[in-house]
Short mmCIF file of N, CA and C in Angstrom, two decimals:
data_model
loop_
_atom_site.label_atom_id
_atom_site.label_comp_id
_atom_site.label_asym_id
_atom_site.label_seq_id
_atom_site.Cartn_x
_atom_site.Cartn_y
_atom_site.Cartn_z
N MET A 24 4.07 10.02 204.55
CA MET A 24 3.26 8.94 204.05
C MET A 24 1.81 9.26 204.35
N SER A 25 0.95 9.20 203.35
CA SER A 25 -0.46 9.46 203.61
C SER A 25 -1.19 8.17 203.90
N HIS A 26 -2.23 8.28 204.72
CA HIS A 26 -3.00 7.11 205.11
C HIS A 26 -4.47 7.39 204.92
N PRO A 27 -5.24 6.39 204.50
CA PRO A 27 -6.67 6.60 204.38
C PRO A 27 -7.29 6.94 205.73
N THR A 28 -8.27 7.80 205.69
CA THR A 28 -9.06 8.09 206.87
C THR A 28 -10.52 7.97 206.48
N GLY A 29 -11.41 8.45 207.31
CA GLY A 29 -12.83 8.31 207.06
C GLY A 29 -13.23 8.73 205.65
N GLY A 30 -14.14 7.98 205.04
CA GLY A 30 -14.68 8.33 203.74
C GLY A 30 -14.18 7.49 202.58
N GLN A 31 -13.04 6.87 202.68
CA GLN A 31 -12.52 6.07 201.59
C GLN A 31 -13.26 4.73 201.51
N ALA A 32 -13.20 4.15 200.32
CA ALA A 32 -13.75 2.81 200.11
C ALA A 32 -12.73 1.79 200.59
N VAL A 33 -13.22 0.72 201.19
CA VAL A 33 -12.35 -0.32 201.77
C VAL A 33 -12.86 -1.68 201.32
N SER A 34 -11.93 -2.57 200.97
CA SER A 34 -12.27 -3.98 200.74
C SER A 34 -11.57 -4.82 201.79
N ILE A 35 -12.33 -5.71 202.39
CA ILE A 35 -11.81 -6.64 203.39
C ILE A 35 -12.03 -8.03 202.82
N ALA A 36 -10.97 -8.70 202.42
CA ALA A 36 -11.09 -10.04 201.84
C ALA A 36 -10.39 -11.04 202.75
N ARG A 37 -11.12 -12.08 203.14
CA ARG A 37 -10.54 -13.15 203.96
C ARG A 37 -10.43 -14.39 203.09
N PHE A 38 -9.25 -15.00 203.12
CA PHE A 38 -8.98 -16.20 202.34
C PHE A 38 -8.61 -17.34 203.29
N THR A 39 -9.10 -18.53 202.99
CA THR A 39 -8.72 -19.75 203.70
C THR A 39 -8.27 -20.76 202.67
N LEU A 40 -7.02 -21.21 202.78
CA LEU A 40 -6.51 -22.17 201.80
C LEU A 40 -7.37 -23.43 201.79
N LYS A 41 -7.67 -23.92 200.59
CA LYS A 41 -8.41 -25.17 200.45
C LYS A 41 -7.52 -26.31 200.92
N THR A 42 -8.13 -27.41 201.33
CA THR A 42 -7.41 -28.54 201.91
C THR A 42 -6.25 -28.98 201.03
N GLU A 43 -6.48 -29.09 199.73
CA GLU A 43 -5.42 -29.58 198.84
C GLU A 43 -4.27 -28.59 198.67
N PHE A 44 -4.46 -27.34 199.12
CA PHE A 44 -3.40 -26.33 199.04
C PHE A 44 -2.90 -25.91 200.43
N ALA A 45 -3.29 -26.63 201.46
CA ALA A 45 -2.98 -26.25 202.84
C ALA A 45 -1.48 -26.06 203.09
N ALA A 46 -0.65 -26.80 202.40
CA ALA A 46 0.80 -26.70 202.60
C ALA A 46 1.45 -25.70 201.64
N LYS A 47 0.64 -24.94 200.91
CA LYS A 47 1.19 -24.05 199.88
C LYS A 47 0.97 -22.57 200.22
N GLY A 48 1.09 -22.24 201.50
CA GLY A 48 0.93 -20.86 201.91
C GLY A 48 1.90 -19.92 201.22
N ALA A 49 3.15 -20.35 201.08
CA ALA A 49 4.16 -19.50 200.43
C ALA A 49 3.78 -19.22 198.98
N GLU A 50 3.22 -20.21 198.32
CA GLU A 50 2.79 -20.03 196.92
C GLU A 50 1.64 -19.03 196.85
N PHE A 51 0.71 -19.13 197.78
CA PHE A 51 -0.41 -18.18 197.83
C PHE A 51 0.12 -16.77 198.10
N GLU A 52 1.01 -16.64 199.07
CA GLU A 52 1.59 -15.33 199.41
C GLU A 52 2.34 -14.73 198.23
N ALA A 53 2.93 -15.58 197.39
CA ALA A 53 3.70 -15.10 196.24
C ALA A 53 2.80 -14.44 195.18
N LEU A 54 1.50 -14.67 195.24
CA LEU A 54 0.58 -14.03 194.30
C LEU A 54 0.36 -12.56 194.63
N PHE A 55 0.60 -12.17 195.87
CA PHE A 55 0.28 -10.81 196.31
C PHE A 55 1.00 -9.72 195.51
N PRO A 56 2.29 -9.85 195.18
CA PRO A 56 2.93 -8.78 194.40
C PRO A 56 2.25 -8.51 193.06
N THR A 57 1.64 -9.53 192.44
CA THR A 57 0.91 -9.31 191.19
C THR A 57 -0.31 -8.44 191.45
N TYR A 58 -1.00 -8.72 192.55
CA TYR A 58 -2.15 -7.89 192.93
C TYR A 58 -1.69 -6.46 193.23
N VAL A 59 -0.58 -6.31 193.94
CA VAL A 59 -0.05 -4.98 194.27
C VAL A 59 0.26 -4.20 193.00
N ALA A 60 0.88 -4.86 192.02
CA ALA A 60 1.21 -4.17 190.77
C ALA A 60 -0.06 -3.66 190.09
N ALA A 61 -1.11 -4.48 190.07
CA ALA A 61 -2.38 -4.05 189.47
C ALA A 61 -2.99 -2.91 190.28
N ALA A 62 -2.91 -3.01 191.60
CA ALA A 62 -3.47 -1.96 192.46
C ALA A 62 -2.74 -0.64 192.27
N LYS A 63 -1.42 -0.69 192.17
CA LYS A 63 -0.64 0.54 191.99
C LYS A 63 -0.92 1.18 190.64
N ALA A 64 -1.24 0.36 189.63
CA ALA A 64 -1.52 0.89 188.30
C ALA A 64 -2.92 1.48 188.19
N ALA A 65 -3.81 1.10 189.09
CA ALA A 65 -5.19 1.57 189.03
C ALA A 65 -5.32 2.95 189.65
N GLU A 66 -6.06 3.80 188.99
CA GLU A 66 -6.27 5.15 189.51
C GLU A 66 -7.15 5.10 190.76
N GLY A 67 -6.73 5.80 191.78
CA GLY A 67 -7.54 5.91 192.98
C GLY A 67 -7.23 4.91 194.07
N THR A 68 -6.30 3.97 193.82
CA THR A 68 -5.92 3.02 194.87
C THR A 68 -4.97 3.73 195.83
N LEU A 69 -5.24 3.62 197.12
CA LEU A 69 -4.41 4.30 198.12
C LEU A 69 -3.41 3.37 198.79
N ARG A 70 -3.85 2.16 199.13
CA ARG A 70 -2.99 1.26 199.90
C ARG A 70 -3.57 -0.14 199.86
N THR A 71 -2.70 -1.14 199.98
CA THR A 71 -3.15 -2.52 200.09
C THR A 71 -2.18 -3.28 200.98
N GLY A 72 -2.69 -4.25 201.71
CA GLY A 72 -1.85 -5.04 202.60
C GLY A 72 -2.33 -6.48 202.67
N LEU A 73 -1.40 -7.39 202.92
CA LEU A 73 -1.71 -8.80 203.10
C LEU A 73 -1.19 -9.23 204.46
N ALA A 74 -2.03 -9.94 205.19
CA ALA A 74 -1.65 -10.40 206.53
C ALA A 74 -2.09 -11.85 206.70
N SER A 75 -1.35 -12.59 207.52
CA SER A 75 -1.71 -13.98 207.79
C SER A 75 -2.22 -14.10 209.22
N SER A 76 -3.16 -15.02 209.42
CA SER A 76 -3.75 -15.22 210.74
C SER A 76 -2.67 -15.61 211.74
N THR A 77 -2.78 -15.08 212.93
CA THR A 77 -1.82 -15.42 213.99
C THR A 77 -2.24 -16.69 214.73
N THR A 78 -3.44 -17.18 214.45
CA THR A 78 -3.93 -18.36 215.17
C THR A 78 -4.31 -19.53 214.28
N SER A 79 -4.53 -19.30 212.98
CA SER A 79 -4.99 -20.37 212.09
C SER A 79 -4.13 -20.42 210.84
N SER A 80 -3.40 -21.48 210.67
CA SER A 80 -2.57 -21.65 209.48
C SER A 80 -3.45 -21.65 208.24
N GLY A 81 -2.99 -20.98 207.20
CA GLY A 81 -3.72 -20.98 205.94
C GLY A 81 -4.84 -19.97 205.84
N ARG A 82 -4.93 -19.04 206.79
CA ARG A 82 -5.94 -17.97 206.72
C ARG A 82 -5.23 -16.63 206.50
N TYR A 83 -5.80 -15.85 205.60
CA TYR A 83 -5.20 -14.58 205.22
C TYR A 83 -6.25 -13.48 205.20
N LEU A 84 -5.78 -12.26 205.36
CA LEU A 84 -6.61 -11.07 205.27
C LEU A 84 -5.94 -10.12 204.29
N GLN A 85 -6.69 -9.71 203.28
CA GLN A 85 -6.19 -8.72 202.33
C GLN A 85 -7.06 -7.48 202.47
N LEU A 86 -6.43 -6.35 202.75
CA LEU A 86 -7.12 -5.08 202.91
C LEU A 86 -6.68 -4.14 201.80
N THR A 87 -7.63 -3.44 201.19
CA THR A 87 -7.29 -2.45 200.17
C THR A 87 -8.17 -1.22 200.38
N TRP A 88 -7.55 -0.04 200.25
CA TRP A 88 -8.25 1.23 200.38
C TRP A 88 -8.19 1.98 199.06
N TRP A 89 -9.32 2.57 198.68
CA TRP A 89 -9.42 3.39 197.48
C TRP A 89 -9.92 4.78 197.83
N ARG A 90 -9.69 5.70 196.92
CA ARG A 90 -10.16 7.08 197.07
C ARG A 90 -11.67 7.11 197.26
N ASP A 91 -12.39 6.26 196.49
CA ASP A 91 -13.85 6.21 196.57
C ASP A 91 -14.34 4.90 195.96
N SER A 92 -15.65 4.66 196.04
CA SER A 92 -16.19 3.39 195.57
C SER A 92 -16.09 3.24 194.05
N GLU A 93 -16.08 4.33 193.31
CA GLU A 93 -15.93 4.25 191.85
C GLU A 93 -14.55 3.72 191.48
N ALA A 94 -13.52 4.18 192.18
CA ALA A 94 -12.16 3.68 191.92
C ALA A 94 -12.07 2.20 192.26
N ARG A 95 -12.69 1.79 193.35
CA ARG A 95 -12.69 0.37 193.73
C ARG A 95 -13.38 -0.46 192.65
N GLN A 96 -14.54 -0.02 192.20
CA GLN A 96 -15.29 -0.76 191.19
C GLN A 96 -14.51 -0.86 189.88
N ALA A 97 -13.85 0.21 189.49
CA ALA A 97 -13.07 0.19 188.24
C ALA A 97 -11.97 -0.86 188.31
N MET A 98 -11.26 -0.92 189.42
CA MET A 98 -10.19 -1.91 189.53
C MET A 98 -10.75 -3.33 189.62
N MET A 99 -11.78 -3.52 190.42
CA MET A 99 -12.32 -4.87 190.63
C MET A 99 -12.98 -5.43 189.37
N SER A 100 -13.41 -4.57 188.46
CA SER A 100 -14.05 -5.06 187.24
C SER A 100 -13.05 -5.22 186.09
N ASP A 101 -11.77 -5.01 186.35
CA ASP A 101 -10.73 -5.15 185.33
C ASP A 101 -10.51 -6.64 185.03
N PRO A 102 -10.80 -7.08 183.79
CA PRO A 102 -10.65 -8.51 183.47
C PRO A 102 -9.20 -9.00 183.60
N ALA A 103 -8.23 -8.13 183.38
CA ALA A 103 -6.82 -8.54 183.51
C ALA A 103 -6.50 -8.90 184.95
N LEU A 104 -7.06 -8.18 185.90
CA LEU A 104 -6.83 -8.49 187.31
C LEU A 104 -7.36 -9.88 187.63
N PHE A 105 -8.55 -10.19 187.15
CA PHE A 105 -9.13 -11.51 187.41
C PHE A 105 -8.28 -12.60 186.77
N ARG A 106 -7.83 -12.38 185.53
CA ARG A 106 -7.00 -13.38 184.85
C ARG A 106 -5.67 -13.59 185.55
N ASN A 107 -5.01 -12.51 185.93
CA ASN A 107 -3.66 -12.59 186.47
C ASN A 107 -3.59 -12.96 187.94
N VAL A 108 -4.61 -12.62 188.70
CA VAL A 108 -4.57 -12.86 190.14
C VAL A 108 -5.78 -13.64 190.62
N GLY A 109 -6.96 -13.18 190.27
CA GLY A 109 -8.19 -13.74 190.82
C GLY A 109 -8.34 -15.23 190.63
N ILE A 110 -8.10 -15.72 189.43
CA ILE A 110 -8.27 -17.15 189.17
C ILE A 110 -7.36 -17.97 190.09
N LYS A 111 -6.12 -17.54 190.24
CA LYS A 111 -5.18 -18.27 191.10
C LYS A 111 -5.60 -18.19 192.57
N TYR A 112 -5.98 -16.99 193.01
CA TYR A 112 -6.46 -16.84 194.39
C TYR A 112 -7.61 -17.79 194.66
N PHE A 113 -8.60 -17.79 193.76
CA PHE A 113 -9.82 -18.56 193.99
C PHE A 113 -9.62 -20.05 193.79
N THR A 114 -8.61 -20.44 193.02
CA THR A 114 -8.29 -21.86 192.87
C THR A 114 -7.71 -22.40 194.17
N MET A 115 -6.87 -21.61 194.82
CA MET A 115 -6.16 -22.06 196.01
C MET A 115 -6.94 -21.87 197.31
N ALA A 116 -7.87 -20.93 197.34
CA ALA A 116 -8.50 -20.58 198.62
C ALA A 116 -9.98 -20.26 198.48
N ARG A 117 -10.72 -20.57 199.54
CA ARG A 117 -12.09 -20.08 199.67
C ARG A 117 -11.96 -18.64 200.18
N HIS A 118 -12.92 -17.83 199.81
CA HIS A 118 -12.82 -16.44 200.28
C HIS A 118 -14.19 -15.84 200.54
N ASP A 119 -14.18 -14.82 201.36
CA ASP A 119 -15.34 -13.95 201.49
C ASP A 119 -14.80 -12.53 201.51
N LYS A 120 -15.56 -11.64 200.89
CA LYS A 120 -15.10 -10.27 200.76
C LYS A 120 -16.22 -9.32 201.12
N VAL A 121 -15.86 -8.26 201.77
CA VAL A 121 -16.80 -7.21 202.12
C VAL A 121 -16.27 -5.91 201.54
N ASN A 122 -17.10 -5.23 200.78
CA ASN A 122 -16.78 -3.89 200.31
C ASN A 122 -17.59 -2.91 201.15
N GLY A 123 -16.96 -1.82 201.52
CA GLY A 123 -17.67 -0.83 202.32
C GLY A 123 -16.94 0.49 202.32
N ASP A 124 -17.41 1.38 203.16
CA ASP A 124 -16.80 2.70 203.29
C ASP A 124 -16.34 2.91 204.72
N SER A 125 -15.19 3.54 204.84
CA SER A 125 -14.69 3.91 206.16
C SER A 125 -15.57 5.03 206.69
N ILE A 126 -16.13 4.81 207.89
CA ILE A 126 -16.99 5.84 208.45
C ILE A 126 -16.38 6.50 209.68
N ALA A 127 -15.25 5.97 210.14
CA ALA A 127 -14.56 6.58 211.28
C ALA A 127 -13.17 5.99 211.39
N GLY A 128 -12.23 6.81 211.81
CA GLY A 128 -10.88 6.32 212.08
C GLY A 128 -10.03 6.22 210.83
N GLY A 129 -8.93 5.50 210.94
CA GLY A 129 -8.01 5.34 209.83
C GLY A 129 -6.76 4.59 210.25
N LEU A 130 -5.89 4.39 209.30
CA LEU A 130 -4.64 3.69 209.55
C LEU A 130 -3.70 4.53 210.40
N PRO A 131 -2.87 3.89 211.22
CA PRO A 131 -1.89 4.65 211.99
C PRO A 131 -0.76 5.13 211.08
N ASP A 132 -0.11 6.20 211.48
CA ASP A 132 1.03 6.68 210.69
C ASP A 132 2.35 6.31 211.34
N VAL A 133 2.32 5.27 212.14
CA VAL A 133 3.53 4.71 212.76
C VAL A 133 3.59 3.23 212.39
N PRO A 134 4.76 2.60 212.52
CA PRO A 134 4.85 1.18 212.17
C PRO A 134 3.91 0.31 213.00
N TYR A 135 3.32 -0.65 212.34
CA TYR A 135 2.44 -1.60 213.01
C TYR A 135 2.72 -2.98 212.47
N ALA A 136 2.34 -3.99 213.23
CA ALA A 136 2.62 -5.36 212.82
C ALA A 136 1.37 -6.22 212.75
N VAL A 137 0.33 -5.85 213.51
CA VAL A 137 -0.85 -6.70 213.63
C VAL A 137 -2.10 -5.86 213.41
N VAL A 138 -3.07 -6.44 212.70
CA VAL A 138 -4.40 -5.86 212.58
C VAL A 138 -5.39 -6.90 213.08
N ALA A 139 -6.38 -6.45 213.82
CA ALA A 139 -7.44 -7.35 214.29
C ALA A 139 -8.74 -6.95 213.61
N LEU A 140 -9.52 -7.94 213.19
CA LEU A 140 -10.79 -7.72 212.53
C LEU A 140 -11.91 -8.23 213.43
N THR A 141 -12.87 -7.37 213.71
CA THR A 141 -14.01 -7.73 214.55
C THR A 141 -15.29 -7.40 213.80
N GLU A 142 -16.22 -8.34 213.74
CA GLU A 142 -17.53 -8.09 213.16
C GLU A 142 -18.45 -7.58 214.26
N LEU A 143 -19.14 -6.47 213.99
CA LEU A 143 -20.03 -5.85 214.97
C LEU A 143 -21.47 -5.93 214.49
N PRO A 144 -22.43 -6.02 215.39
CA PRO A 144 -23.83 -6.01 214.97
C PRO A 144 -24.23 -4.63 214.45
N ALA A 145 -25.23 -4.62 213.57
CA ALA A 145 -25.69 -3.36 212.97
C ALA A 145 -26.23 -2.39 214.01
N THR A 146 -26.72 -2.91 215.11
CA THR A 146 -27.33 -2.06 216.14
C THR A 146 -26.29 -1.32 216.97
N GLU A 147 -25.04 -1.71 216.86
CA GLU A 147 -24.01 -1.06 217.67
C GLU A 147 -23.56 0.21 216.98
N GLU A 148 -24.12 1.34 217.40
CA GLU A 148 -23.82 2.62 216.77
C GLU A 148 -22.38 3.06 217.03
N ASN A 149 -21.97 3.01 218.27
CA ASN A 149 -20.63 3.45 218.64
C ASN A 149 -19.97 2.36 219.46
N PRO A 150 -19.12 1.55 218.83
CA PRO A 150 -18.48 0.49 219.60
C PRO A 150 -17.70 1.07 220.78
N VAL A 151 -17.60 0.29 221.82
CA VAL A 151 -16.95 0.75 223.04
C VAL A 151 -15.44 0.69 222.83
N LEU A 152 -14.91 1.70 222.15
CA LEU A 152 -13.49 1.71 221.83
C LEU A 152 -12.66 2.41 222.89
N GLN A 153 -13.30 3.19 223.74
CA GLN A 153 -12.54 3.90 224.76
C GLN A 153 -11.73 2.93 225.60
N ALA A 154 -12.21 1.70 225.74
CA ALA A 154 -11.47 0.70 226.51
C ALA A 154 -10.16 0.34 225.84
N LEU A 155 -10.07 0.52 224.53
CA LEU A 155 -8.85 0.18 223.80
C LEU A 155 -7.88 1.36 223.73
N HIS A 156 -8.42 2.55 223.55
CA HIS A 156 -7.58 3.73 223.41
C HIS A 156 -6.73 3.89 224.67
N GLY A 157 -5.47 4.09 224.48
CA GLY A 157 -4.58 4.26 225.62
C GLY A 157 -3.91 2.98 226.10
N LEU A 158 -4.38 1.82 225.61
CA LEU A 158 -3.71 0.57 225.99
C LEU A 158 -2.33 0.51 225.34
N ASP A 159 -1.38 -0.07 226.03
CA ASP A 159 -0.04 -0.22 225.50
C ASP A 159 -0.09 -1.01 224.19
N GLY A 160 0.46 -0.43 223.14
CA GLY A 160 0.52 -1.11 221.85
C GLY A 160 -0.64 -0.84 220.92
N PHE A 161 -1.72 -0.18 221.42
CA PHE A 161 -2.84 0.19 220.55
C PHE A 161 -2.42 1.37 219.70
N LEU A 162 -2.67 1.30 218.38
CA LEU A 162 -2.22 2.36 217.49
C LEU A 162 -3.36 3.13 216.84
N ALA A 163 -4.39 2.44 216.37
CA ALA A 163 -5.48 3.12 215.66
C ALA A 163 -6.63 2.15 215.47
N ASP A 164 -7.77 2.72 215.07
CA ASP A 164 -8.92 1.89 214.72
C ASP A 164 -9.62 2.50 213.51
N GLN A 165 -10.40 1.68 212.83
CA GLN A 165 -11.18 2.14 211.69
C GLN A 165 -12.48 1.34 211.66
N LEU A 166 -13.58 2.04 211.50
CA LEU A 166 -14.89 1.41 211.43
C LEU A 166 -15.34 1.42 209.97
N VAL A 167 -15.75 0.26 209.46
CA VAL A 167 -16.15 0.11 208.06
C VAL A 167 -17.61 -0.30 208.00
N GLN A 168 -18.38 0.44 207.21
CA GLN A 168 -19.79 0.12 206.97
C GLN A 168 -19.89 -0.61 205.64
N PRO A 169 -20.30 -1.89 205.64
CA PRO A 169 -20.41 -2.64 204.39
C PRO A 169 -21.48 -2.06 203.46
N ASP A 170 -21.25 -2.24 202.16
CA ASP A 170 -22.20 -1.76 201.15
C ASP A 170 -23.47 -2.60 201.13
N GLU A 171 -23.32 -3.92 201.26
CA GLU A 171 -24.46 -4.80 200.97
C GLU A 171 -24.81 -5.76 202.10
N GLU A 172 -24.52 -5.42 203.32
CA GLU A 172 -24.92 -6.29 204.42
C GLU A 172 -25.06 -5.47 205.69
N ASP A 173 -25.78 -6.04 206.63
CA ASP A 173 -25.93 -5.39 207.93
C ASP A 173 -24.67 -5.60 208.75
N GLY A 174 -24.52 -4.81 209.76
CA GLY A 174 -23.36 -4.94 210.63
C GLY A 174 -22.27 -3.98 210.22
N ARG A 175 -21.20 -4.03 210.96
CA ARG A 175 -20.03 -3.19 210.70
C ARG A 175 -18.80 -4.01 211.00
N TYR A 176 -17.68 -3.54 210.50
CA TYR A 176 -16.40 -4.20 210.75
C TYR A 176 -15.47 -3.20 211.41
N LEU A 177 -14.82 -3.65 212.46
CA LEU A 177 -13.86 -2.83 213.18
C LEU A 177 -12.47 -3.38 212.93
N LEU A 178 -11.59 -2.53 212.42
CA LEU A 178 -10.18 -2.87 212.26
C LEU A 178 -9.42 -2.13 213.36
N THR A 179 -8.58 -2.84 214.09
CA THR A 179 -7.73 -2.20 215.09
C THR A 179 -6.28 -2.58 214.79
N TRP A 180 -5.39 -1.61 214.89
CA TRP A 180 -3.98 -1.84 214.61
C TRP A 180 -3.19 -1.87 215.91
N TRP A 181 -2.23 -2.79 215.95
CA TRP A 181 -1.44 -3.04 217.16
C TRP A 181 0.03 -3.09 216.82
N ARG A 182 0.84 -2.68 217.78
CA ARG A 182 2.29 -2.71 217.60
C ARG A 182 2.78 -4.13 217.32
N ASP A 183 2.22 -5.10 218.03
CA ASP A 183 2.63 -6.50 217.84
C ASP A 183 1.56 -7.42 218.43
N GLU A 184 1.74 -8.71 218.26
CA GLU A 184 0.77 -9.70 218.74
C GLU A 184 0.65 -9.69 220.26
N ASP A 185 1.75 -9.46 220.96
CA ASP A 185 1.69 -9.41 222.43
C ASP A 185 0.77 -8.28 222.90
N ALA A 186 0.84 -7.13 222.24
CA ALA A 186 -0.03 -6.00 222.61
C ALA A 186 -1.49 -6.36 222.37
N PHE A 187 -1.77 -7.03 221.26
CA PHE A 187 -3.14 -7.44 220.97
C PHE A 187 -3.63 -8.43 222.02
N ARG A 188 -2.81 -9.43 222.35
CA ARG A 188 -3.21 -10.44 223.34
C ARG A 188 -3.45 -9.81 224.72
N ALA A 189 -2.62 -8.84 225.08
CA ALA A 189 -2.81 -8.14 226.36
C ALA A 189 -4.13 -7.37 226.35
N ALA A 190 -4.47 -6.76 225.21
CA ALA A 190 -5.74 -6.04 225.10
C ALA A 190 -6.92 -6.98 225.23
N LEU A 191 -6.80 -8.18 224.67
CA LEU A 191 -7.87 -9.17 224.82
C LEU A 191 -8.13 -9.48 226.29
N ALA A 192 -7.07 -9.55 227.06
CA ALA A 192 -7.21 -9.84 228.49
C ALA A 192 -7.75 -8.63 229.26
N THR A 193 -7.36 -7.42 228.84
CA THR A 193 -7.74 -6.21 229.55
C THR A 193 -9.15 -5.74 229.20
N ALA A 194 -9.50 -5.81 227.90
CA ALA A 194 -10.79 -5.28 227.43
C ALA A 194 -11.47 -6.30 226.52
N PRO A 195 -11.82 -7.47 227.06
CA PRO A 195 -12.36 -8.53 226.20
C PRO A 195 -13.65 -8.15 225.49
N ALA A 196 -14.50 -7.35 226.10
CA ALA A 196 -15.77 -6.99 225.46
C ALA A 196 -15.55 -6.15 224.21
N ALA A 197 -14.53 -5.31 224.21
CA ALA A 197 -14.26 -4.45 223.06
C ALA A 197 -13.71 -5.22 221.87
N LEU A 198 -13.15 -6.40 222.12
CA LEU A 198 -12.55 -7.20 221.04
C LEU A 198 -13.23 -8.56 220.91
N ASP A 199 -14.45 -8.68 221.38
CA ASP A 199 -15.17 -9.95 221.33
C ASP A 199 -15.26 -10.47 219.90
N GLY A 200 -14.73 -11.66 219.67
CA GLY A 200 -14.77 -12.27 218.35
C GLY A 200 -13.69 -11.81 217.39
N ALA A 201 -12.76 -10.99 217.84
CA ALA A 201 -11.71 -10.48 216.95
C ALA A 201 -10.77 -11.59 216.52
N GLU A 202 -10.33 -11.51 215.28
CA GLU A 202 -9.29 -12.40 214.77
C GLU A 202 -8.10 -11.52 214.39
N SER A 203 -6.90 -11.91 214.82
CA SER A 203 -5.73 -11.09 214.54
C SER A 203 -4.93 -11.67 213.39
N PHE A 204 -4.29 -10.76 212.65
CA PHE A 204 -3.50 -11.11 211.49
C PHE A 204 -2.19 -10.33 211.54
N ALA A 205 -1.08 -11.00 211.22
CA ALA A 205 0.23 -10.35 211.18
C ALA A 205 0.54 -9.95 209.75
N PHE A 206 0.98 -8.71 209.55
CA PHE A 206 1.24 -8.22 208.20
C PHE A 206 2.44 -8.90 207.58
N LEU A 207 2.25 -9.32 206.34
CA LEU A 207 3.33 -9.89 205.53
C LEU A 207 3.83 -8.84 204.56
N ALA A 208 2.92 -8.01 204.06
CA ALA A 208 3.27 -6.98 203.09
C ALA A 208 2.28 -5.84 203.21
N ASP A 209 2.76 -4.63 203.05
CA ASP A 209 1.93 -3.44 203.16
C ASP A 209 2.46 -2.46 202.14
N GLU A 210 1.64 -2.10 201.17
CA GLU A 210 2.10 -1.27 200.06
C GLU A 210 1.27 0.01 199.95
N VAL A 211 1.95 1.13 199.85
CA VAL A 211 1.30 2.41 199.62
C VAL A 211 1.39 2.70 198.13
N SER A 212 0.26 3.04 197.52
CA SER A 212 0.26 3.39 196.10
C SER A 212 0.59 4.87 195.95
N GLY A 213 0.90 5.23 194.72
CA GLY A 213 1.12 6.65 194.52
C GLY A 213 2.23 6.97 193.65
#
């Protein structure tokens, strides 16, 4: 199984169900296979995953990796994708999305269950990740540089939620402000 590493384009989309759809998480999650089908059909898509917040009901994280930013732009500008998935996503949930490039790290090539997302200040050149490496349950990290905003995003992968919670207690500075998400679906294109 191949995994994206440094250099690929990455989209990080966070969704929060609107109040009137708060009890319809399963309906929102059911939209993901339609997005996956579109992603698999698009040239240059490497992988996509959907995860739900481990602490806040109705919050989701959708991650997608592409070969490069041109492949990402081609898929995101496809009107059929917006008609078939986007309208429903945006009707049910508020969202914010960051497009960027992976500048370090990558996905683990072993099973994982949890990803944590941390926003870092632009001035932080090299996040203090050594505190995480070697912790029980730590699998990998990836640093993403956004295209159109300051700061960086750190994705860390964990064996399970218990491993992530233990890391928070052991190395709180390295995960300051992190939000964890449990994977519901993870699809490799190809």
